mmCIF file of C-alpha atoms and ligand atoms in Angstrom:
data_model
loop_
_atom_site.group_PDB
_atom_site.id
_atom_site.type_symbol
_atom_site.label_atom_id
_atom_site.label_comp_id
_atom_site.label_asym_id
_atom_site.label_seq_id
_atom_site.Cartn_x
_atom_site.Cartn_y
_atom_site.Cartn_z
ATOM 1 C CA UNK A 72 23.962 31.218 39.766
ATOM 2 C CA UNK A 73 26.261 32.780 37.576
ATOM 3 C CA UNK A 74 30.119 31.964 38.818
ATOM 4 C CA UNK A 75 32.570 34.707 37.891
ATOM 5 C CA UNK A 76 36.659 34.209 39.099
ATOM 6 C CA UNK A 77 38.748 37.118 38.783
ATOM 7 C CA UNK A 78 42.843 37.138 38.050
ATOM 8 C CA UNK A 79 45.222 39.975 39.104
ATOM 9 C CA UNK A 80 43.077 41.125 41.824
ATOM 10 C CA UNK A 81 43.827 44.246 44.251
ATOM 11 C CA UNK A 82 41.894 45.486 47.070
ATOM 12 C CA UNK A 83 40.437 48.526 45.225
ATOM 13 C CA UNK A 84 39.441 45.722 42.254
ATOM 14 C CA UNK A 85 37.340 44.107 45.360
ATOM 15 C CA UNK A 86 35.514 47.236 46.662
ATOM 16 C CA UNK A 87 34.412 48.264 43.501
ATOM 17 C CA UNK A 88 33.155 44.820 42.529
ATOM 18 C CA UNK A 89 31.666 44.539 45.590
ATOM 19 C CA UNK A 90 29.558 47.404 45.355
ATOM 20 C CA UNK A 91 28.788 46.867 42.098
ATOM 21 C CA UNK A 92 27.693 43.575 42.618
ATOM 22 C CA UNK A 93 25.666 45.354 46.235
ATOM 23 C CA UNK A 94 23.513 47.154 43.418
ATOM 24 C CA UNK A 95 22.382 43.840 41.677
ATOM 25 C CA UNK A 96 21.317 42.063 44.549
ATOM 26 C CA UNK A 97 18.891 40.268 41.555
ATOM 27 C CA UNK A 98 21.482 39.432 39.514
ATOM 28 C CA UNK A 99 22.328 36.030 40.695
ATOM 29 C CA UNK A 100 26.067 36.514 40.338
ATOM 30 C CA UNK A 101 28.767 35.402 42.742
ATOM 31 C CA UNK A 102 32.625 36.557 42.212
ATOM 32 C CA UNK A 103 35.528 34.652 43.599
ATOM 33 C CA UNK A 104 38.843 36.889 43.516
ATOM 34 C CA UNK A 105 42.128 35.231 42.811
ATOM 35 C CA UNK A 106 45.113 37.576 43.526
ATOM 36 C CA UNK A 107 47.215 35.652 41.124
ATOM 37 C CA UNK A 108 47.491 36.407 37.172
ATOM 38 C CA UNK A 109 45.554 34.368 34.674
ATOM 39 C CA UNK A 110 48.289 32.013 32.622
ATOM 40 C CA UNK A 111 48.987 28.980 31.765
ATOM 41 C CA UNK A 112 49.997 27.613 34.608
ATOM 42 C CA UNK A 113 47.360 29.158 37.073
ATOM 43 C CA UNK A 114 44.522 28.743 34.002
ATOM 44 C CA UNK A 115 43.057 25.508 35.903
ATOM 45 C CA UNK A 116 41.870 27.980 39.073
ATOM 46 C CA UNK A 117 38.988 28.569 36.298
ATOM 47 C CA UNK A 118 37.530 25.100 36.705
ATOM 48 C CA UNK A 119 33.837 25.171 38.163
ATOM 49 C CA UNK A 120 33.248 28.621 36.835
ATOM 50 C CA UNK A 121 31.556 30.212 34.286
ATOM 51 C CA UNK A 122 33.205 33.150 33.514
ATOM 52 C CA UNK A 123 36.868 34.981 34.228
ATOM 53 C CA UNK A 124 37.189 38.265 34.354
ATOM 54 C CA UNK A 125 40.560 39.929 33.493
ATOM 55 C CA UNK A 126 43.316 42.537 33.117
ATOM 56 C CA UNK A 127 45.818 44.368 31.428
ATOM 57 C CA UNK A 128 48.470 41.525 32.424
ATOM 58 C CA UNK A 129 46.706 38.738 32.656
ATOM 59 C CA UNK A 130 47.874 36.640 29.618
ATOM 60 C CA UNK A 131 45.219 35.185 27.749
ATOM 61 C CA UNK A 132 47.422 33.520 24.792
ATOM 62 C CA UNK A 133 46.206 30.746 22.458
ATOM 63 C CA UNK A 134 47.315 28.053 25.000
ATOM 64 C CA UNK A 135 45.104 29.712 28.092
ATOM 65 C CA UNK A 136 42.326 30.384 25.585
ATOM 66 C CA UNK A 137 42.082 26.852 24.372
ATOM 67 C CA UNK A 138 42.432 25.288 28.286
ATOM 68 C CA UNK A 139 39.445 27.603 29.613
ATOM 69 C CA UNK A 140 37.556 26.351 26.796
ATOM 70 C CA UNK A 141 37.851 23.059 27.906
ATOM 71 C CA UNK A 142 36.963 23.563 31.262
ATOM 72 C CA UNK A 143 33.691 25.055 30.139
ATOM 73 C CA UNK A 144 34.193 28.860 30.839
ATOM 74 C CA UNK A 145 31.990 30.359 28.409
ATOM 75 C CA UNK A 146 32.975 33.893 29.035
ATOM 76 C CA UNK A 147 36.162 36.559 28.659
ATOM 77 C CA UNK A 148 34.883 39.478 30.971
ATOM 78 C CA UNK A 149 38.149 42.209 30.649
ATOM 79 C CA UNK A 150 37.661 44.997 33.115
ATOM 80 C CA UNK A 151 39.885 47.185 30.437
ATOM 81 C CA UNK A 152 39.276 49.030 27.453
ATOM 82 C CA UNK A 153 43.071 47.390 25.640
ATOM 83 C CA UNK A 154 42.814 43.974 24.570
ATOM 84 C CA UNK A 155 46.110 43.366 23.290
ATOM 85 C CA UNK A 156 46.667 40.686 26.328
ATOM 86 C CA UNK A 157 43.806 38.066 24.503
ATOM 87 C CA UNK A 158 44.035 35.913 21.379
ATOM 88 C CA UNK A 159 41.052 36.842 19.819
ATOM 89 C CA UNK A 160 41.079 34.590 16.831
ATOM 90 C CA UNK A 161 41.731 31.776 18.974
ATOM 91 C CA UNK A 162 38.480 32.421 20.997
ATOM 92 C CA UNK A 163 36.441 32.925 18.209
ATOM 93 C CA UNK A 164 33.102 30.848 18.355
ATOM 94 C CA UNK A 165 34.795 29.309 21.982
ATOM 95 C CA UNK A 166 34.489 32.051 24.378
ATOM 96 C CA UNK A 167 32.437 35.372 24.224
ATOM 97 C CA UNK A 168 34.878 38.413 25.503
ATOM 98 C CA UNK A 169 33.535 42.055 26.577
ATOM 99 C CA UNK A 170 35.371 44.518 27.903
ATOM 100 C CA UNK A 171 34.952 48.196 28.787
ATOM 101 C CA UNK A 172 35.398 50.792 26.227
ATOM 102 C CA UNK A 173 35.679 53.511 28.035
ATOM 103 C CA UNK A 174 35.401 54.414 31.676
ATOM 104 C CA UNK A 175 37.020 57.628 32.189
ATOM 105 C CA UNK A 176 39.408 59.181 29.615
ATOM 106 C CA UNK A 177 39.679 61.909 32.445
ATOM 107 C CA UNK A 178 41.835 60.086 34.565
ATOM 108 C CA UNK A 179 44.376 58.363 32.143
ATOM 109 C CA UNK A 180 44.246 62.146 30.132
ATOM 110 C CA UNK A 181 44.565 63.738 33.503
ATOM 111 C CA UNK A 182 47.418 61.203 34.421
ATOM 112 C CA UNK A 183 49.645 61.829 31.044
ATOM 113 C CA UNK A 184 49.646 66.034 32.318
ATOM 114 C CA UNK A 185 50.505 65.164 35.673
ATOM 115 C CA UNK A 186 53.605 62.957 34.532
ATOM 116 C CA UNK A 187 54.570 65.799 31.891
ATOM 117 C CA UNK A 188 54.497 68.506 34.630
ATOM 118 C CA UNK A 189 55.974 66.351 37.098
ATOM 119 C CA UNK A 190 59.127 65.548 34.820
ATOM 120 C CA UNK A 191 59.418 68.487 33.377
ATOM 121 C CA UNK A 192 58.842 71.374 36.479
ATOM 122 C CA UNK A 193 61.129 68.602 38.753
ATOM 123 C CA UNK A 194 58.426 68.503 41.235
ATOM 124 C CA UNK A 195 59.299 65.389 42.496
ATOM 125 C CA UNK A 196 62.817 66.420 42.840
ATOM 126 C CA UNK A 197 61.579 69.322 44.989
ATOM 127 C CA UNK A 198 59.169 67.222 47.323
ATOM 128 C CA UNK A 199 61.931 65.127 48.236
ATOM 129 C CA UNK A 200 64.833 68.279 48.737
ATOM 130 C CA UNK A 201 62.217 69.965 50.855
ATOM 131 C CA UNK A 202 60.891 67.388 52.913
ATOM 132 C CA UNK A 203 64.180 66.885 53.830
ATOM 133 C CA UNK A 204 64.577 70.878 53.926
ATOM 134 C CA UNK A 205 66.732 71.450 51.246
ATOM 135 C CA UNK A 206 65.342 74.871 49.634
ATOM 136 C CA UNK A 207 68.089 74.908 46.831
ATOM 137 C CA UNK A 208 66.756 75.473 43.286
ATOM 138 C CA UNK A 209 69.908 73.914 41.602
ATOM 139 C CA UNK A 210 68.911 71.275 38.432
ATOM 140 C CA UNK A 211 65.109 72.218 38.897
ATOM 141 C CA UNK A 212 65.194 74.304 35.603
ATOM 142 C CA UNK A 213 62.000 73.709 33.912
ATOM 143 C CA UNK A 214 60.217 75.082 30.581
ATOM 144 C CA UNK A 215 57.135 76.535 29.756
ATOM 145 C CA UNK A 216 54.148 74.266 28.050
ATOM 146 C CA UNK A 217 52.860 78.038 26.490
ATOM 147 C CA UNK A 218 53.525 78.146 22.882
ATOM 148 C CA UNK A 219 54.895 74.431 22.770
ATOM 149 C CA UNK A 220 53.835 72.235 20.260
ATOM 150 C CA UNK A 221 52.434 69.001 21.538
ATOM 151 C CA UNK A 222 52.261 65.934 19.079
ATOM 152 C CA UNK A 223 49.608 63.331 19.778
ATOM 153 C CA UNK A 224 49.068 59.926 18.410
ATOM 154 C CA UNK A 225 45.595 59.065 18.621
ATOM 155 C CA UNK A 226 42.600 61.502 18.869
ATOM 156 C CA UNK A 227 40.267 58.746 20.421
ATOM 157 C CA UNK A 228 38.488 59.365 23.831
ATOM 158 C CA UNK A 229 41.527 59.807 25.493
ATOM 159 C CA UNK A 230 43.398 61.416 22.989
ATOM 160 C CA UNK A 231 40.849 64.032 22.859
ATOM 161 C CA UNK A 232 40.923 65.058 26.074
ATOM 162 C CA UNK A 233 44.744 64.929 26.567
ATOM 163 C CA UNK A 234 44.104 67.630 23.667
ATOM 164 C CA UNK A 235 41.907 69.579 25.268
ATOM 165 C CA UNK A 236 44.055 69.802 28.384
ATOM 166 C CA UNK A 237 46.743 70.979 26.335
ATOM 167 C CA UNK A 238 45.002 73.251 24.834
ATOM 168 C CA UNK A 239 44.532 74.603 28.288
ATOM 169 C CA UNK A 240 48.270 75.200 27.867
ATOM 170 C CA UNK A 241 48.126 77.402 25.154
ATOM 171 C CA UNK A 242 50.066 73.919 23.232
ATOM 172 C CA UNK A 243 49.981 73.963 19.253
ATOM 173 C CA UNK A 244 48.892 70.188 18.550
ATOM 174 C CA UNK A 245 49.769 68.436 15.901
ATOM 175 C CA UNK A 246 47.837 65.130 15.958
ATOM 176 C CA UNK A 247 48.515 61.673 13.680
ATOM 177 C CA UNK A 248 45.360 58.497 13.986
ATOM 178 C CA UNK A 249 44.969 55.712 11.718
ATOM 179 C CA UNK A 250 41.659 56.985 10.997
ATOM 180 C CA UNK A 251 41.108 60.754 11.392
ATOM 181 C CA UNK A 252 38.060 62.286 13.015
ATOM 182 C CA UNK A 253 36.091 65.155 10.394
ATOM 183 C CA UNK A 254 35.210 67.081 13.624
ATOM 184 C CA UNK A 255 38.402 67.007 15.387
ATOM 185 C CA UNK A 256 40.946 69.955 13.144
ATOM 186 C CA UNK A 257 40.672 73.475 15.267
ATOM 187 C CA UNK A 258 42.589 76.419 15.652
ATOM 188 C CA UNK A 259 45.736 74.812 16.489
ATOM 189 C CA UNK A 260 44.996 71.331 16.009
ATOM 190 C CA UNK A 261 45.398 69.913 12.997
ATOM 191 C CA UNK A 262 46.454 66.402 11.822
ATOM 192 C CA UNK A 263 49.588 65.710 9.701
ATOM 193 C CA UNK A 264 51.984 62.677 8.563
ATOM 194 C CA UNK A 265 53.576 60.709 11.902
ATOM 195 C CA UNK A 266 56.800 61.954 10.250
ATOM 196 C CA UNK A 267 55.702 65.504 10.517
ATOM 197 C CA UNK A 268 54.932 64.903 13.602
ATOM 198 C CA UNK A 269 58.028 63.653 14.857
ATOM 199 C CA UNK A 270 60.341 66.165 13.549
ATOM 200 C CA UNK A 271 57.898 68.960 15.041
ATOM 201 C CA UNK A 272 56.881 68.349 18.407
ATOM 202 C CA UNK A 273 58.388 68.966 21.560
ATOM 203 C CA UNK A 274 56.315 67.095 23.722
ATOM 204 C CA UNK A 275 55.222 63.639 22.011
ATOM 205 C CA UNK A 276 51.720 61.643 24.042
ATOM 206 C CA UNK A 277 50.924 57.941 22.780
ATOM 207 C CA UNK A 278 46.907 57.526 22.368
ATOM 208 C CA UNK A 279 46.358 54.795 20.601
ATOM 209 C CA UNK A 280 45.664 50.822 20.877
ATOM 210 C CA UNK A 281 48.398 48.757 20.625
ATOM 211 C CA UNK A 282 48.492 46.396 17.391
ATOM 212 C CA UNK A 283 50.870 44.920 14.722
ATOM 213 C CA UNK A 284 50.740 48.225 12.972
ATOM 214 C CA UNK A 285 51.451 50.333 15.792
ATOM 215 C CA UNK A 286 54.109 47.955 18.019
ATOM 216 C CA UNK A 287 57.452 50.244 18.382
ATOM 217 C CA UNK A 288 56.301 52.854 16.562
ATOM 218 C CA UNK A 289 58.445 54.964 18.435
ATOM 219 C CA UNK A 290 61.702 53.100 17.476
ATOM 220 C CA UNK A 291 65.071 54.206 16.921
ATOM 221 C CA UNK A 292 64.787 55.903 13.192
ATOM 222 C CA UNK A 293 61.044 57.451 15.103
ATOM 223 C CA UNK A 294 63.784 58.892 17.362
ATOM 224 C CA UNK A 295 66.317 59.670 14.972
ATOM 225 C CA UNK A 296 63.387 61.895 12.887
ATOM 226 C CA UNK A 297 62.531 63.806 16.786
ATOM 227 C CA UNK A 298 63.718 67.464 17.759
ATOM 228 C CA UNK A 299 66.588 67.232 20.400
ATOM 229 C CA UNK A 300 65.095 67.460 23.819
ATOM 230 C CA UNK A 301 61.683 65.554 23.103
ATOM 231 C CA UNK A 302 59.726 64.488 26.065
ATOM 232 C CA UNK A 303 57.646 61.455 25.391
ATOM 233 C CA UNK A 304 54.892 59.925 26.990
ATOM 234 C CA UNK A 305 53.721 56.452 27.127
ATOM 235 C CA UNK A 306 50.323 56.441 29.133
ATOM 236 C CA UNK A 307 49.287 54.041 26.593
ATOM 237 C CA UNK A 308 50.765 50.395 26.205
ATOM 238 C CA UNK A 309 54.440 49.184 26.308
ATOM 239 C CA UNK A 310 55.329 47.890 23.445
ATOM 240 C CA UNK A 311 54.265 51.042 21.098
ATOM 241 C CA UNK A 312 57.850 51.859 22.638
ATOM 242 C CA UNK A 313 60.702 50.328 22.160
ATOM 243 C CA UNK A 314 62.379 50.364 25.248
ATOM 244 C CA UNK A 315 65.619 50.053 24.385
ATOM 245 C CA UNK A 316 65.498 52.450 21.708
ATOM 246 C CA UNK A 317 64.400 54.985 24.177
ATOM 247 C CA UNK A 318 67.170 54.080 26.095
ATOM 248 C CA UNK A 319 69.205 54.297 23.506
ATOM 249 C CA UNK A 320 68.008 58.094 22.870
ATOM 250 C CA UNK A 321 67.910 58.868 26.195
ATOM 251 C CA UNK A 322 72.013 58.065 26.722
ATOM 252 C CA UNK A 323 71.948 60.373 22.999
ATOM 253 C CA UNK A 324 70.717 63.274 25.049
ATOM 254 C CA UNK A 325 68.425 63.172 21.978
ATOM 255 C CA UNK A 326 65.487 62.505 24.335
ATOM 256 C CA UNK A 327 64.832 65.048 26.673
ATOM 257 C CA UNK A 328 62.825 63.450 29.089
ATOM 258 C CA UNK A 329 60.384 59.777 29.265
ATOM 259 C CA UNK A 330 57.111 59.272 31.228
ATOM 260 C CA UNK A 331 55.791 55.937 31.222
ATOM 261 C CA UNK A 332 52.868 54.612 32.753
ATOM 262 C CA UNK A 333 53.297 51.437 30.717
ATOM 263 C CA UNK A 334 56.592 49.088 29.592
ATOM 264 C CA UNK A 335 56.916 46.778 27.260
ATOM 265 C CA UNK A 336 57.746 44.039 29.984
ATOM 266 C CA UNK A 337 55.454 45.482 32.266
ATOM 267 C CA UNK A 338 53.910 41.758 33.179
ATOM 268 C CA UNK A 339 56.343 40.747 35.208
ATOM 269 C CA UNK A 340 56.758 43.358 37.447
ATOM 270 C CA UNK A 341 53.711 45.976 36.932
ATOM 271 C CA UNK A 342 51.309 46.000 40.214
ATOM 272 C CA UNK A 343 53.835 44.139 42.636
ATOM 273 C CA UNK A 344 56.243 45.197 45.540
ATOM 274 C CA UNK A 345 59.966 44.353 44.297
ATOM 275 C CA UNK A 346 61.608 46.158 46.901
ATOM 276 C CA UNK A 347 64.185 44.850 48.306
ATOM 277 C CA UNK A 348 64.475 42.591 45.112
ATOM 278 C CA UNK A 349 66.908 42.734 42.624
ATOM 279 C CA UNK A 350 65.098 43.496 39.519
ATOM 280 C CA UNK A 351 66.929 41.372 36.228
ATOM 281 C CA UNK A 352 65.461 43.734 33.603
ATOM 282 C CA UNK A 353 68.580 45.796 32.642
ATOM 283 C CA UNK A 354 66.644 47.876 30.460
ATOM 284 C CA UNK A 355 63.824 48.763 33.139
ATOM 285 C CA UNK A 356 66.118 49.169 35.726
ATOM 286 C CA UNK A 357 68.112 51.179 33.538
ATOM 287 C CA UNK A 358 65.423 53.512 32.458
ATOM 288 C CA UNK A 359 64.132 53.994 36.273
ATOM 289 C CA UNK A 360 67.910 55.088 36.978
ATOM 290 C CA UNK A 361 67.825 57.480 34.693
ATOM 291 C CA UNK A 362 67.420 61.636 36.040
ATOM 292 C CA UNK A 363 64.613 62.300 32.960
ATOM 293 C CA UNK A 364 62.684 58.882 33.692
ATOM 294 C CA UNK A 365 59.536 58.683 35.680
ATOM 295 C CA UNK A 366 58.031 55.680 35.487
ATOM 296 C CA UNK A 367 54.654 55.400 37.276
ATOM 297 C CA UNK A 368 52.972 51.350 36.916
ATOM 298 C CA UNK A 369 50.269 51.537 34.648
ATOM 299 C CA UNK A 370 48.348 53.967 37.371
ATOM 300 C CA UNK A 371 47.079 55.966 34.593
ATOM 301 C CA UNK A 372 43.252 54.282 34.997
ATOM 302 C CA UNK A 373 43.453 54.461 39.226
ATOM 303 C CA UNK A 374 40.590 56.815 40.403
ATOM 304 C CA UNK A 375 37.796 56.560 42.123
ATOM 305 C CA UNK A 376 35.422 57.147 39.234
ATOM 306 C CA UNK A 377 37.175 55.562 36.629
ATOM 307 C CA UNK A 378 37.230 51.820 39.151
ATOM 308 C CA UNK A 379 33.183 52.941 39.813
ATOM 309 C CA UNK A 380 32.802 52.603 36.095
ATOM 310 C CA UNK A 381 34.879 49.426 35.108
ATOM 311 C CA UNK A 382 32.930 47.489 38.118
ATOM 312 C CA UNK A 383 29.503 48.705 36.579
ATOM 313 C CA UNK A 384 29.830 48.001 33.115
ATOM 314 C CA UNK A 385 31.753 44.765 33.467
ATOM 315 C CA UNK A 386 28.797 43.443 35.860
ATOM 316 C CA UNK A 387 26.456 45.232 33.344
ATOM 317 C CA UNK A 388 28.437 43.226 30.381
ATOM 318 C CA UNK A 389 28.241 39.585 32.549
ATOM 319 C CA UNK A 390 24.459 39.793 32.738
ATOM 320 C CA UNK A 391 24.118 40.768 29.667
ATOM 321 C CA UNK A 392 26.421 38.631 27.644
ATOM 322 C CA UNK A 393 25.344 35.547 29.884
ATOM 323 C CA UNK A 394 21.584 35.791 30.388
ATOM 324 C CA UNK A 395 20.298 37.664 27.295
ATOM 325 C CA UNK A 396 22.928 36.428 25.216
ATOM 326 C CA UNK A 397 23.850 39.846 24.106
ATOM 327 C CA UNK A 398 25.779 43.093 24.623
ATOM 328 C CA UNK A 399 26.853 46.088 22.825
ATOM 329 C CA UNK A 400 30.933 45.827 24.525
ATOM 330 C CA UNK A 401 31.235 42.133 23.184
ATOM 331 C CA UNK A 402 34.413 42.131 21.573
ATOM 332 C CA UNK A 403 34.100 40.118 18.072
ATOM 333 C CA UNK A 404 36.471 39.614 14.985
HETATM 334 P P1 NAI B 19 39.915 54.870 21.461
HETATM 335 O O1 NAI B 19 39.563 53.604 20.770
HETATM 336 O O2 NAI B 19 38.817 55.817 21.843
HETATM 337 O O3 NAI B 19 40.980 55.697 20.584
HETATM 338 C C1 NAI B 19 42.094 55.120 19.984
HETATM 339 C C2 NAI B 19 42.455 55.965 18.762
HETATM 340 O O4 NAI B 19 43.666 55.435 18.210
HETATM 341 C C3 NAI B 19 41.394 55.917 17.657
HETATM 342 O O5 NAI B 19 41.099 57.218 17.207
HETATM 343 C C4 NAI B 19 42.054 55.088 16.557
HETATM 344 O O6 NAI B 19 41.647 55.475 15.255
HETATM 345 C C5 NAI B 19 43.521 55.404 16.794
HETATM 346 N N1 NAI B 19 44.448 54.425 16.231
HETATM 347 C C6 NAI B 19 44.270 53.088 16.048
HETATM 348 N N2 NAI B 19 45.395 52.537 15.512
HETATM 349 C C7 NAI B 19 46.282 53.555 15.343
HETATM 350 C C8 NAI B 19 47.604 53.640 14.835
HETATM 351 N N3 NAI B 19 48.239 52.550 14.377
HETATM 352 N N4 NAI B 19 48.196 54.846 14.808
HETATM 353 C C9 NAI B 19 47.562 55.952 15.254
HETATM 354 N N5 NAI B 19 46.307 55.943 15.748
HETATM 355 C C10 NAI B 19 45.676 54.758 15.797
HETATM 356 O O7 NAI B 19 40.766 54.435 22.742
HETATM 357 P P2 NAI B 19 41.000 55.248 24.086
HETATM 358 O O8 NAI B 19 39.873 54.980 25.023
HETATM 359 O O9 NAI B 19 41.328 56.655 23.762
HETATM 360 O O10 NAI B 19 42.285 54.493 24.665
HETATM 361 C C11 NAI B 19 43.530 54.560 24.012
HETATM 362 C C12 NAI B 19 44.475 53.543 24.634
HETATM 363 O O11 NAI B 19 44.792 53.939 25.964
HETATM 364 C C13 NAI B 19 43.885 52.132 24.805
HETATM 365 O O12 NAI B 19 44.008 51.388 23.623
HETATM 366 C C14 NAI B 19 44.711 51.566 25.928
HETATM 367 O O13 NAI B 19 45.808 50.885 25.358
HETATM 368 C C15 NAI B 19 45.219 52.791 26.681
HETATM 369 N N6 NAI B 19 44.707 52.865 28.052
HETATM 370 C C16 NAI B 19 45.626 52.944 29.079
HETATM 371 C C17 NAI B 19 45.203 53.012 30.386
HETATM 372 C C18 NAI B 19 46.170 53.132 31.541
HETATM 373 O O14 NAI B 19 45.767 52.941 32.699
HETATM 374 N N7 NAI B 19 47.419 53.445 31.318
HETATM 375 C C19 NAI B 19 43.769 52.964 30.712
HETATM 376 C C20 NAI B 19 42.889 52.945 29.558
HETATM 377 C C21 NAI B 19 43.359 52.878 28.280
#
């Protein structure tokens, strides 16, 4: 019997899993769900099992890494495709870690549109004003996307289709990666500099991993180099922001508008009910306060589909890893 405990679990994490795990009545697997995040001091929970399976704010630091190593887990299973969260080095030759590439670039693509037309066409403002039936149309002011140029950092699965969706728009995109695609330069798509990119686009959509080369790369000269009135989008991870730059160029009026799915900080609060709480991040607090903030917390992944997938191809990945000793998500150096 292969023992799997799970951190930072939610009801919807359970369903899936649980139907996932329905189809694999063979697979001789049994899952244990802890609601509380993997850390150091909750790391010990792991003890009698061989495997833990993980998310986007479960911390899995050199100190975690090295204490579910001696309790004999032999496995990292991240039901994610960002692996920023886990000290990879440190688990090298310790722990095996998988994760899940890619489950549905449709729903976080789908997600960063629905924030940009939210923010920018004020429907939120309206839901509220009607439902409470005010029909007034003062401050809901919008623009058009049509003939907007979109900038977008990272043209991986997700960047693609957020490009493609614009596109839809009748958008100009200018795209930056790391490592440009051959195929991916159309008619009105091309890649230039991040610079370029900066000074050019109206709208601005964050695509790619989060790393030592890309943490804050929006910043405050990033800012400084942006058209007044930039919307910016962080369905991505929090720290390729820095928060309190954007906050900085949001009290500017330099930035026109934020919509973040993801903060740097997100850990502590991210997934919880602080209502009624009083929240002791200035800077999040802050930004939430703000007219031009929407802040959704890290929803992006959240349908139906997108869960369906993650459950299959992390049980897929578990069998894999721990009974052929192979599997083409392992995550290596
Ligand atoms: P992907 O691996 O298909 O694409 C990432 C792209 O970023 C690649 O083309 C890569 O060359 C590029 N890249 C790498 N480093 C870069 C840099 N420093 N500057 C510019 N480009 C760089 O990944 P995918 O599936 O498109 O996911 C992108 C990110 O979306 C993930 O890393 C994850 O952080 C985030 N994500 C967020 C979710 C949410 O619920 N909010 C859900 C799933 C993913």
């Amino acid at each position: 019997m292969i023992k799997i405990a799970f951190f930072d679990t939610k009801p919807y994490d359970k369903d899936a899993f649980e139907k996932a795990l329905a189809n694999r009545k063979n697979a001789d697997l049994e899952f244990h769900y802890f609601e509380t995040k993997l850390n150091k001091d909750t790391v010990d929970l792991a003890k009698g099992f061989d495997g833990v399976c993980v998310f986007v704010n479960d911390t899995v630091d050199s100190a975690v890494v090295e204490r579910l190593h001696a309790l004999g887990v032999k496995l990292i299973a991240l039901r994610c495709a960002g692996f920023n969260n886990v000290d990879r080095k440190k688990a090298a030759g310790k722990l095996r870690i998988v994760r899940v590439p890619a489950y549905s670039p449709y729903a976080v693509a789908e997600h960063a549109m629905a924030l940009l037309l939210t923010s920018i066409r004020r429907t939120h403002k309206a839901y509220i004003r009607t439902k409470d039936f005010n029909f007034s149309l003062s401050g809901l002011t919008g623009f058009d996307l049509h003939g907007k140029t979109v900038g977008v950092i990272g043209t991986g699965r997700i960047g693609r289709v957020f490009v493609d969706i614009c596109r839809g728009f009748g958008m100009k995109v200018l795209a930056y990666d790391k490592y440009p695609a051959p195929d991916f330069e159309r008619e009105n798509v091309q890649y230039v500099s991040l610079d370029e990119l900066f000074e050019k686009s109206d709208v601005i959509s964050l695509h790619c991993p989060l790393a030592e080369d890309s943490y804050h790369i929006i910043d405050e000269k990033a800012i400084e180099k942006c058209k007044r009135g930039v919307v910016i989008i962080n369905t991505s991870r929090g720290a390729l922001v820095d928060a309190e730059a954007l906050l900085g160029g949001i009290k500017a009026r330099k930035v026109g508008a934020a919509c973040l799915d993801v903060y740097e900080e997100e850990g502590d609060f991210f997934f919880e009910d602080f209502s009624g709480h009083i929240v002791d991040d200035d800077v999040l607090a802050r930004l939430i306060s703000m007219p031009n903030v929407l802040v959704t917390s890290h929803q992006a992944f959240l349908t139906e589909e997108a869960l369906s997938n993650i459950a299959e191809t992390t049980v897929q990945n578990i069998v894999e890893i721990l009974q052929t000793g192979t599997c083409e998500n392992e995550l290596t150096l």
